[in-house]
Amino acid sequence: MAKFKPFHEFQRPLIGFTPESFLDYIETVLPKDHLCRLVKEVVFSLDTEAIEAKYSFLGQRTYHPKLLLSVLFYGYATGVRSSRKLAERCLSGHIFIYLMQSYTPDHRTISDFRKNNLKEIERYFVDIVRIFSTLGYTQIGKIYLDGTKIKGNASAKRTKDKAGFEK
């Protein structure tokens, strides 16, 4: 019995689309240099054996970790971090549907995956940032403000300067 749901098949077809026509549609709509294609390619090149080893052959088949990682990392890149918002996008956003290959995880699945694999996700995140920086997709610099306080979406403990980032 397989551990993971096959991610070359679709959980259920979208209304008006067969799996083949949906993939054709996405291939024509998304530009070849779109960020989601790059995220998916990089995530699928990672060795996810550390996460895959945690899964059992017992019970229902699960979503493949590479699918969930690609949704998480694309969400991070576009500013969507909430598991509820990610689950909502997997239902309605064509990019997230493309990344999850039409599977629709609920917010609890995404949240539990992130919670149970936090150390591995951090390691993969560092690897992805390194790959993106070698490809020229990242910029590290300073942002100067005039003293105006602006509500941000970053933790003060996690904010780093260039030296901290390179470390």
Coordinates of C-alpha atoms in Angstrom, one line a residue:
M1 CA 0.0 0.0 0.0
A2 CA 1.3 3.4 -0.9
K3 CA 2.2 6.1 1.7
F4 CA 1.3 9.1 -0.3
K5 CA -1.6 10.1 -2.5
P6 CA -0.3 10.0 -6.1
F7 CA 0.4 13.5 -7.1
H8 CA 0.2 12.9 -10.8
E9 CA -3.5 12.2 -10.5
F10 CA -6.2 14.6 -9.3
Q11 CA -8.3 14.2 -6.2
R12 CA -11.4 15.1 -8.1
P13 CA -11.8 16.8 -11.4
L14 CA -12.7 20.5 -11.5
I15 CA -16.0 21.3 -13.2
G16 CA -15.5 21.6 -16.9
F17 CA -11.9 20.4 -16.8
T18 CA -10.4 17.0 -17.1
P19 CA -7.0 16.6 -15.4
E20 CA -5.3 16.9 -18.8
S21 CA -7.2 19.9 -19.9
F22 CA -6.6 21.6 -16.6
L23 CA -2.8 21.1 -16.9
D24 CA -2.9 22.4 -20.4
Y25 CA -4.9 25.4 -19.2
I26 CA -2.3 26.2 -16.5
E27 CA 0.6 25.7 -18.8
T28 CA -0.9 28.3 -21.2
V29 CA -1.9 30.8 -18.5
L30 CA 1.2 30.8 -16.3
P31 CA 4.3 32.4 -17.9
K32 CA 7.3 30.1 -18.1
D33 CA 9.3 32.3 -15.7
H34 CA 6.5 32.5 -13.1
L35 CA 7.7 32.3 -9.5
C36 CA 5.4 29.3 -8.7
R37 CA 7.1 27.3 -11.4
L38 CA 10.5 28.1 -10.0
V39 CA 9.4 27.3 -6.4
K40 CA 7.9 24.0 -7.5
E41 CA 11.0 23.0 -9.5
V42 CA 13.3 23.9 -6.6
V43 CA 11.2 22.1 -4.0
F44 CA 10.9 19.0 -6.1
S45 CA 14.7 18.9 -6.4
L46 CA 15.1 18.8 -2.6
D47 CA 15.7 15.5 -0.8
T48 CA 12.6 15.2 1.5
E49 CA 13.5 11.8 2.9
A50 CA 13.7 13.2 6.4
I51 CA 10.0 14.1 6.3
E52 CA 8.9 11.1 4.2
A53 CA 10.4 8.7 6.8
K54 CA 8.0 10.0 9.4
Y55 CA 5.0 8.7 7.5
S56 CA 3.6 5.2 7.9
F57 CA 2.0 2.9 5.4
L58 CA -0.9 2.5 7.7
G59 CA -4.1 4.5 7.4
Q60 CA -5.2 6.8 4.7
R61 CA -2.7 8.0 2.1
T62 CA -1.4 11.5 2.8
Y63 CA -0.4 14.5 0.7
H64 CA 3.1 14.2 -0.6
P65 CA 5.4 16.5 1.5
K66 CA 6.8 18.1 -1.7
L67 CA 3.3 19.3 -2.6
L68 CA 2.8 20.8 0.9
L69 CA 6.3 22.3 0.9
S70 CA 5.7 24.0 -2.5
V71 CA 2.5 25.6 -1.2
L72 CA 4.1 26.7 2.0
F73 CA 7.2 28.3 0.3
Y74 CA 5.1 29.9 -2.4
G75 CA 2.9 31.3 0.3
Y76 CA 5.9 32.6 2.2
A77 CA 7.2 34.2 -1.0
T78 CA 3.9 36.0 -1.7
G79 CA 3.1 36.9 1.9
V80 CA 0.4 34.3 2.6
R81 CA 1.5 32.5 5.9
S82 CA -1.8 31.6 7.5
S83 CA -2.8 27.9 7.1
R84 CA -6.4 28.9 6.7
K85 CA -5.6 31.3 3.9
L86 CA -3.3 28.8 2.3
A87 CA -6.1 26.2 2.4
E88 CA -8.6 28.7 1.0
R89 CA -6.2 29.5 -1.9
C90 CA -5.8 25.7 -2.6
L91 CA -9.5 25.7 -3.3
S92 CA -9.8 28.9 -5.3
G93 CA -6.4 30.2 -6.5
H94 CA -5.3 28.6 -9.8
I95 CA -1.6 28.9 -8.8
F96 CA -2.1 27.1 -5.5
I97 CA -4.3 24.5 -7.3
Y98 CA -1.4 24.0 -9.7
L99 CA 1.1 23.6 -6.9
M100 CA -1.2 21.1 -5.0
Q101 CA -2.2 19.4 -8.3
S102 CA -5.9 19.9 -7.5
Y103 CA -5.7 18.3 -4.0
T104 CA -7.4 20.4 -1.4
P105 CA -5.8 20.1 2.1
D106 CA -7.7 21.7 4.9
H107 CA -6.0 24.3 7.2
R108 CA -5.4 21.7 9.9
T109 CA -3.4 19.5 7.6
I110 CA -1.2 22.4 6.5
S111 CA -0.8 23.6 10.2
D112 CA 0.0 20.1 11.4
F113 CA 2.5 19.5 8.6
R114 CA 4.2 22.8 9.5
K115 CA 4.2 22.0 13.2
N116 CA 5.4 18.5 12.9
N117 CA 8.2 19.3 10.4
L118 CA 9.4 22.7 11.6
K119 CA 13.1 21.8 11.8
E120 CA 13.1 20.3 8.3
I121 CA 11.1 23.2 6.9
E122 CA 13.6 25.6 8.3
R123 CA 16.5 23.7 6.8
Y124 CA 14.7 23.5 3.4
F125 CA 13.9 27.2 3.6
V126 CA 17.6 28.0 4.0
D127 CA 18.5 25.8 1.1
I128 CA 15.8 27.5 -1.1
V129 CA 17.0 31.0 -0.2
R130 CA 20.5 30.0 -1.1
I131 CA 19.4 28.6 -4.4
F132 CA 17.3 31.7 -5.1
S133 CA 20.2 34.0 -4.2
T134 CA 22.5 32.1 -6.6
L135 CA 19.9 32.5 -9.3
G136 CA 19.7 36.2 -8.6
Y137 CA 16.1 36.2 -7.2
T138 CA 16.9 37.7 -3.8
Q139 CA 18.2 41.1 -2.7
I140 CA 19.6 41.9 0.7
G141 CA 19.8 45.5 1.7
K142 CA 18.6 48.2 4.0
I143 CA 15.3 50.0 4.0
Y144 CA 15.4 53.5 5.6
L145 CA 12.3 55.0 7.1
D146 CA 11.7 58.4 8.3
G147 CA 10.7 57.2 11.8
T148 CA 7.2 56.5 11.0
K149 CA 5.9 53.4 12.8
I150 CA 4.3 50.9 10.4
K151 CA 2.7 47.7 11.4
G152 CA 4.7 44.9 9.9
N153 CA 4.3 41.1 9.4
A154 CA 7.7 40.2 10.8
S155 CA 8.9 39.1 14.3
A156 CA 11.5 41.4 15.9
K157 CA 13.4 38.3 17.0
R158 CA 13.5 36.9 13.5
T159 CA 14.6 40.1 11.7
K160 CA 18.3 40.0 10.7
D161 CA 20.8 42.2 9.0
K162 CA 22.9 41.1 6.1
A163 CA 25.6 39.4 8.3
G164 CA 22.9 37.6 10.3
F165 CA 21.3 36.4 7.1
E166 CA 24.6 35.1 5.7
K167 CA 25.4 33.3 8.9

